[in-house]
Coordinates of C-alpha atoms in Angstrom, one line a residue:
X30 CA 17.5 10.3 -9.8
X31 CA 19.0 6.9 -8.4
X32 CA 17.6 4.2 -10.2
X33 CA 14.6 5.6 -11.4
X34 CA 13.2 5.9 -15.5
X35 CA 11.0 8.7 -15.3
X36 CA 10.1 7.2 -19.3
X37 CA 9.8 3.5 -17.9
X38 CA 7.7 4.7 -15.2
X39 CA 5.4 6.5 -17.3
X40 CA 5.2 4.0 -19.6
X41 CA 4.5 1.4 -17.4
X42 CA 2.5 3.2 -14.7
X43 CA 0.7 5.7 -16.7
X44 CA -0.2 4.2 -20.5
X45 CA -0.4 0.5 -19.6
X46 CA -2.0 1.1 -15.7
X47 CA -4.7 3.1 -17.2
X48 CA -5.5 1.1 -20.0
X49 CA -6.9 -1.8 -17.5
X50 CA -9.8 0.7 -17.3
X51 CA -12.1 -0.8 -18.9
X52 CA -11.4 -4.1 -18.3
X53 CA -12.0 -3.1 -14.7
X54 CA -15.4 -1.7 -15.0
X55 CA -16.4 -4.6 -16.7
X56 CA -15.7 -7.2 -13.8
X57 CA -16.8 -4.9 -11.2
X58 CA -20.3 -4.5 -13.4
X59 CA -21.1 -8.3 -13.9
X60 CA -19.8 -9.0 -10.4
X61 CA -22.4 -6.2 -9.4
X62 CA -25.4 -7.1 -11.4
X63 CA -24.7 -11.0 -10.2
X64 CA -25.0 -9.8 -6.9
X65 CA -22.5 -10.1 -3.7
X66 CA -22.7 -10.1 -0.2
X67 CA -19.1 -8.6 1.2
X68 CA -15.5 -8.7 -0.1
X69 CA -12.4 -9.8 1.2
X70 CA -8.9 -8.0 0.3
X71 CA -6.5 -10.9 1.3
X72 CA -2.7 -10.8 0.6
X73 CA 0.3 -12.0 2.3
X74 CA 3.2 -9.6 4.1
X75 CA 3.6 -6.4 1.8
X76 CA 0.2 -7.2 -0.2
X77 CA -1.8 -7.9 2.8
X78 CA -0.5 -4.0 3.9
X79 CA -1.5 -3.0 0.2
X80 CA -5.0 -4.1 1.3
X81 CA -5.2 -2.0 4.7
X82 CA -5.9 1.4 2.8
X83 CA -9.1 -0.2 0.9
X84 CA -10.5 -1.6 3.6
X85 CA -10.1 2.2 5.6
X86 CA -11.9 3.7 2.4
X87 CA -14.3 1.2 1.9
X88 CA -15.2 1.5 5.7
X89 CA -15.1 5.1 5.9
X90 CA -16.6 5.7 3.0
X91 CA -19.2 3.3 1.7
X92 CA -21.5 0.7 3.4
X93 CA -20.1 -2.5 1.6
X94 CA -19.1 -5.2 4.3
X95 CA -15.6 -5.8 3.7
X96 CA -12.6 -8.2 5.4
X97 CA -8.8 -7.6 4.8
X98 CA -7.5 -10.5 5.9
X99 CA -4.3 -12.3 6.3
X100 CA -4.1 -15.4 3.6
X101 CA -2.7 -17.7 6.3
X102 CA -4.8 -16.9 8.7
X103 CA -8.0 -16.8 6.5
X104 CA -7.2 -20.5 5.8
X105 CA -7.5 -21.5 9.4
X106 CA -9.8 -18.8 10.7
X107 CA -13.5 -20.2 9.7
X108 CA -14.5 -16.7 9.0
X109 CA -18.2 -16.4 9.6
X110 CA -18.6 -13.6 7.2
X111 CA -16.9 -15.6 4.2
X112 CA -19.2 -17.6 1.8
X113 CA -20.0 -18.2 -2.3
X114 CA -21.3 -14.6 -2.8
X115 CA -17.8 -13.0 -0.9
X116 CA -16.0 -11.1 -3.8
X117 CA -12.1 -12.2 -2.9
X118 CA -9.6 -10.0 -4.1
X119 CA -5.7 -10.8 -4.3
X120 CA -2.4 -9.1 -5.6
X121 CA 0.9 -10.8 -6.3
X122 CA 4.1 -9.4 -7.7
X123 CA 5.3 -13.0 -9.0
X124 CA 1.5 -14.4 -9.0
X125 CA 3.8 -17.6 -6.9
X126 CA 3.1 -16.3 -3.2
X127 CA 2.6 -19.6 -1.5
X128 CA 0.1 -18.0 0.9
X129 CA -2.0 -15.7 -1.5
X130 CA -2.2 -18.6 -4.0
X131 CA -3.4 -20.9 -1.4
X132 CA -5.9 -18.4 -0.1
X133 CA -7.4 -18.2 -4.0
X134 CA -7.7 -22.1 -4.5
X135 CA -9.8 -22.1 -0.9
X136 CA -11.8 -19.1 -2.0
X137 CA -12.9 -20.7 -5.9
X138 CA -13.2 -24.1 -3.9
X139 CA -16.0 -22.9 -1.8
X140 CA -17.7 -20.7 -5.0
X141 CA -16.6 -17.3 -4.3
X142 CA -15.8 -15.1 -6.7
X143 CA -12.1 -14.4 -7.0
X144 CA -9.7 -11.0 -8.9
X145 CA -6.4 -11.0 -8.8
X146 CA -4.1 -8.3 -10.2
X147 CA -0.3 -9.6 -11.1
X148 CA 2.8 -8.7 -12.2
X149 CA 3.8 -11.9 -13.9
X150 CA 1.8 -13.6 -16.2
X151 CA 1.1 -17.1 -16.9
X152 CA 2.2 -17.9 -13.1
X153 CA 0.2 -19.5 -10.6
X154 CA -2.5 -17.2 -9.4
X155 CA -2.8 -16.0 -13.0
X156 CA -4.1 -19.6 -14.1
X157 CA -6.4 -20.0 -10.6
X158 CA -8.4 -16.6 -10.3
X159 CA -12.1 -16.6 -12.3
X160 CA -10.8 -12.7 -13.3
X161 CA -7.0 -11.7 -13.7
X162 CA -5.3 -8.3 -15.0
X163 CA -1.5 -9.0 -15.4
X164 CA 0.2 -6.0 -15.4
X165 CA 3.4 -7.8 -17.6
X166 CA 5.7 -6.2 -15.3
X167 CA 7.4 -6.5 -12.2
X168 CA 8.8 -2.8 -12.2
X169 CA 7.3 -0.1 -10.7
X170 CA 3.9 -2.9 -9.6
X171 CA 3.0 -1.7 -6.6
X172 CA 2.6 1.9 -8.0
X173 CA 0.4 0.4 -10.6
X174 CA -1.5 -2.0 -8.1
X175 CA -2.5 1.3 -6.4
X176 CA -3.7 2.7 -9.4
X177 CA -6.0 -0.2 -10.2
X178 CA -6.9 -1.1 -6.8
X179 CA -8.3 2.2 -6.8
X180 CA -10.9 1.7 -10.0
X181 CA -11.5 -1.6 -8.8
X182 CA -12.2 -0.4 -5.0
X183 CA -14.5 2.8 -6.1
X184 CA -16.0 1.2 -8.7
X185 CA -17.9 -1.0 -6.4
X186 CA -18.9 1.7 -4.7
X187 CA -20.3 3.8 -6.9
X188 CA -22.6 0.9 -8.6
X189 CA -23.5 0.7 -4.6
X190 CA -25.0 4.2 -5.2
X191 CA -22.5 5.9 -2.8
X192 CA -20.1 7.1 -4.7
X193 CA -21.7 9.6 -7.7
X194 CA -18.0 11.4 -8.9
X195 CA -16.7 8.2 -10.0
X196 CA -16.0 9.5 -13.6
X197 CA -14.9 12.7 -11.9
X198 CA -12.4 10.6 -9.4
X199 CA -11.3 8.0 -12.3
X200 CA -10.7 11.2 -14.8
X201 CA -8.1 12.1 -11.6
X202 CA -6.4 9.0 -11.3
X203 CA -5.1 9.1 -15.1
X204 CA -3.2 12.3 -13.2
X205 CA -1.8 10.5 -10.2
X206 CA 1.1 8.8 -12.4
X207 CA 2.2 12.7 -13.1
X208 CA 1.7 13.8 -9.7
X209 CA 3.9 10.7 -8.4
X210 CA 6.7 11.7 -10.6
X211 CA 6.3 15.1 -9.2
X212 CA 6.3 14.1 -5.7
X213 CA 9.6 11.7 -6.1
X214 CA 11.5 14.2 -7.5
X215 CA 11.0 16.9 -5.0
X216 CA 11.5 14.3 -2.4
X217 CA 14.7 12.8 -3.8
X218 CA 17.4 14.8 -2.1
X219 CA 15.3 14.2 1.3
X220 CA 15.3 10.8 0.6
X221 CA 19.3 10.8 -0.2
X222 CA 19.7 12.9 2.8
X223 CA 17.7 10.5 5.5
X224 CA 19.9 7.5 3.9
X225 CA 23.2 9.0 4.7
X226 CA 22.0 9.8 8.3
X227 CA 20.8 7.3 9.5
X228 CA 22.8 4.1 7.3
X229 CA 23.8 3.0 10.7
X230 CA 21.0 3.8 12.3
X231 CA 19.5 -0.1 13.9
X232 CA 16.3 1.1 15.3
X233 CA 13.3 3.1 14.1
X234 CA 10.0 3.5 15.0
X235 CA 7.5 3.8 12.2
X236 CA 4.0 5.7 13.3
X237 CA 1.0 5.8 10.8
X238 CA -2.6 6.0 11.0
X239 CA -5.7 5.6 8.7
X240 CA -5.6 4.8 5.2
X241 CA -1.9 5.4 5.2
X242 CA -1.3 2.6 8.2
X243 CA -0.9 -0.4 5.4
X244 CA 2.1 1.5 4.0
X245 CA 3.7 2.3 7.3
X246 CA 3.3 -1.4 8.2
X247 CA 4.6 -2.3 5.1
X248 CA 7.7 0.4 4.9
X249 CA 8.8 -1.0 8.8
X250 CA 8.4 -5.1 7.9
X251 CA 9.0 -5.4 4.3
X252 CA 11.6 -3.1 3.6
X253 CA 13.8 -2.3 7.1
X254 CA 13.2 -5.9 8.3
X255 CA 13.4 -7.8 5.2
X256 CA 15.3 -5.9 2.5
X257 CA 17.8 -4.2 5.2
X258 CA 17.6 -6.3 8.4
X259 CA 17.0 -2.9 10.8
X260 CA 15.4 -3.3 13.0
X261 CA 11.5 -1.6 13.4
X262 CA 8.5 -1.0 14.4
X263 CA 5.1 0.1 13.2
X264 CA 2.7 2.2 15.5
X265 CA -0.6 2.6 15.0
X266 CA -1.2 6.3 15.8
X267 CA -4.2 5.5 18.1
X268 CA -2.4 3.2 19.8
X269 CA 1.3 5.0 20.5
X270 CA -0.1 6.1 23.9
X271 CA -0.8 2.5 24.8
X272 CA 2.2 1.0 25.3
X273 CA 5.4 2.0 23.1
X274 CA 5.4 5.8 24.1
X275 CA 7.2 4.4 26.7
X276 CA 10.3 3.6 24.4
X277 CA 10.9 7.1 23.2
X278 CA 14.1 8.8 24.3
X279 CA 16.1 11.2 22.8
X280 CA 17.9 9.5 20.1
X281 CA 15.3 7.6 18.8
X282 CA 14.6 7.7 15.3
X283 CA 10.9 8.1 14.8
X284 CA 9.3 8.5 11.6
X285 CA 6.2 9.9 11.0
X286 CA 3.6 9.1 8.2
X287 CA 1.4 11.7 7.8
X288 CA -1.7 12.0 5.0
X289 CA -4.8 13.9 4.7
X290 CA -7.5 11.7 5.8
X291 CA -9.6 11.8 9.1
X292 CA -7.3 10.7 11.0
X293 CA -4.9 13.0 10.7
X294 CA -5.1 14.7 14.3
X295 CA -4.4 11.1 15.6
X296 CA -0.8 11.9 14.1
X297 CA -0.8 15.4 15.1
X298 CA -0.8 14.3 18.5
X299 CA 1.7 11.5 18.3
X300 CA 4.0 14.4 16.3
X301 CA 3.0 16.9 19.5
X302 CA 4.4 14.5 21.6
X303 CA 7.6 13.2 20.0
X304 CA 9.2 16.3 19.7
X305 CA 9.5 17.1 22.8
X306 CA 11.7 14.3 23.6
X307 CA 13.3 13.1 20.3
X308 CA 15.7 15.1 18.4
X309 CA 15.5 12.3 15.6
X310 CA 12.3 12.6 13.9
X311 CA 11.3 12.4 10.7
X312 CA 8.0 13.9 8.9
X313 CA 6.8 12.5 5.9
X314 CA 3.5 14.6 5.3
X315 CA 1.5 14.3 1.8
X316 CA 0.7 17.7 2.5
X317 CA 4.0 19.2 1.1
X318 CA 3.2 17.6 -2.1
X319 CA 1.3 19.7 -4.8
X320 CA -0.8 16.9 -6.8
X321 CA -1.2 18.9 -9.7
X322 CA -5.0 18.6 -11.0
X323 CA -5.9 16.5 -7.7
X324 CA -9.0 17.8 -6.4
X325 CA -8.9 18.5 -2.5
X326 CA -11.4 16.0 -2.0
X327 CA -9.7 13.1 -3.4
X328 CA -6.3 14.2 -2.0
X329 CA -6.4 12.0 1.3
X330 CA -7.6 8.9 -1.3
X331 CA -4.4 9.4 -3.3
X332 CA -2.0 10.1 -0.5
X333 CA -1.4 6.4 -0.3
X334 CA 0.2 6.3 -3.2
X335 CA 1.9 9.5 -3.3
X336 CA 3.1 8.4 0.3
X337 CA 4.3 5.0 -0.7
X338 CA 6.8 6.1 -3.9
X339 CA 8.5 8.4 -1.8
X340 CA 9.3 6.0 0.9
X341 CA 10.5 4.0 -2.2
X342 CA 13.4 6.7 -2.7
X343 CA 14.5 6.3 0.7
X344 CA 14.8 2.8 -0.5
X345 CA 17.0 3.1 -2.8
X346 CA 19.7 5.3 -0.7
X347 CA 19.4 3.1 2.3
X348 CA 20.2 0.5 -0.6
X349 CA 23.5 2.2 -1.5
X350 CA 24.5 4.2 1.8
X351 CA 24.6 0.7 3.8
X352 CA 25.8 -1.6 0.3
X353 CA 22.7 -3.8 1.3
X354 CA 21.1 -5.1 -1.7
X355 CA 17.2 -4.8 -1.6
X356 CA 17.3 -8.4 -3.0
X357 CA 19.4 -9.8 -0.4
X358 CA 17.6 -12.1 1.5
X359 CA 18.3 -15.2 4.5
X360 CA 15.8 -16.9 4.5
X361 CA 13.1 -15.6 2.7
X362 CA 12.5 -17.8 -0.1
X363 CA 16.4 -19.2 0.6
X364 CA 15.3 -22.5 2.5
X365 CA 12.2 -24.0 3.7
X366 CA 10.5 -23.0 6.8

């Protein structure tokens, strides 16, 4: 495949992901015996839409009060729910992200406890968080972010007594690095094929729902906007019949992100709809993907990240089919603003 170490991957995602582990349950335990009153997943652009599937799990599946919430906005915001006992959690690829590292100095000012999971050690957010796991790589993070957002995320809910297959569900995430690998490969030649047809394609419509929505809004703003400058736009499924339904004709491109949770009939009904009129769709459906030793149950958990590292193949072909660099930028981080 295109840029892709199945060996790296495994090494990186698999061995050294997992190994975190214990480290995990450890924090998660002393923060629970300490006692809390809510956390906050806060992040910045493509780790604020990290956060988005959490907060849909925690919400629909546990009674833990928790915020996502943009760092910037946070800042500004006064949030009434926010205090010492908040549990504030943060990601960073570089551990530099002006916003998110901000966000983590106001959150250990006022006496919350703070987590942050990074890439790159010995950086900013590293040095400023009360509990850090630095992954030691910027390859392949966001597949391992998943992986440990995951302990960390059902962790506290099992020591919240809601959440009794925890060892069962943890067991299964040691097999979601396999079942990724699995996933990419049988999507590669899709992914190859969706580059070439539409690498002059300037407008698409990105439709997600549930715990899947953070990707979608990440896929359309971080990597059409930013990394290729196409234009897009990311629909909330429950929300496409409000407003931009109205846009759909019958070349326009609209991709739809499909997983297994409850809201999936939300996207059924978008999909019902769209193919009537467009004859440029696109179905990206965790469904089609075996998971090998995933239990049904967990499925719609771990379709976040099955969904997001195969939209990371299309990636890499829009990359080449439109000789656009992924790293070309600007203005992000090119100037001041």
């Amino acid at each position: 495949m295109l840029k892709f170490d199945e060996e790296l991957f495994l090494n990186l995602v698999e061995k050294e992901g997992l190994a975190f582990r214990g480290q995990i349950e450890e924090i998660v335990d002393g923060i629970t015996k300490r006692g809390y009153s809510n956390i906050f997943l806060i992040g910045a652009g493509g780790t604020i839409a990290m956060m988005y599937p959490y907060e849909y799990i925690l919400k629909s599946n546990s009674t833990i009060d928790v915020h996502a919430e943009i760092a910037a906005e946070f800042m500004v915001m006064n949030h009434k729910h926010f205090s010492k006992d908040s549990v504030c959690i943060f990601t960073s690829v570089s551990g530099t992200t002006q916003e998110t590292v901000a966000a983590a100095e106001y959150c250990k000012e006022k006496g919350a406890t703070t987590i942050a999971l990074v890439a790159e050690p010995n950086t900013p957010l590293t040095q400023i968080a009360d509990y850090c796991i630095t992954t030691g790589s910027e390859t392949h993070s966001f597949d391992t972010f998943f992986m440990l957002l995951y302990m960390v995320v059902f962790r506290f809910m099992h020591n919240n007594n809601e959440f009794p297959q925890y060892e069962q569900f943890t067991n299964e995430v040691s097999l979601l690095p396999r079942a990724i690998l699995d996933a990419v490969k049988s999507f590669d030649k899709k992914a190859e094929e969706f580059a070439i047809t539409h690498k002059d394609t300037d407008y698409h419509m990105m439709v997600g729902s549930g715990n899947l929505w953070g990707n979608t809004y990440s896929y359309a703003m971080c990597i059409l906007e930013e990394m290729q400058w196409i234009q897009a736009k990311s629909i909330h499924a429950a929300e496409f019949f409000h407003g931009t339904l109205e846009l759909v004709v019958e070349d326009t491109s609209v991709i739809l992100i499909k997983g297994e949770d409850e809201t999936r009939p939300l996207m059924d009904r978008v999909e019902r709809f769209v193919e009537k009129i467009s004859k440029n769709i696109t179905v990206i459906d965790t469904k089609s993907f075996e998971m090998e030793g995933i239990s049904e149950e967990f499925r719609k958990h771990f379709s976040v990240s099955i969904n997001w590292s195969v939209l990371s193949r299309i990636s890499v072909y829009l990359e080449r089919e439109r000789n656009h660099p992924l790293t070309l930028r600007r203005y992000y981080r090119q100037m001041e603003y």
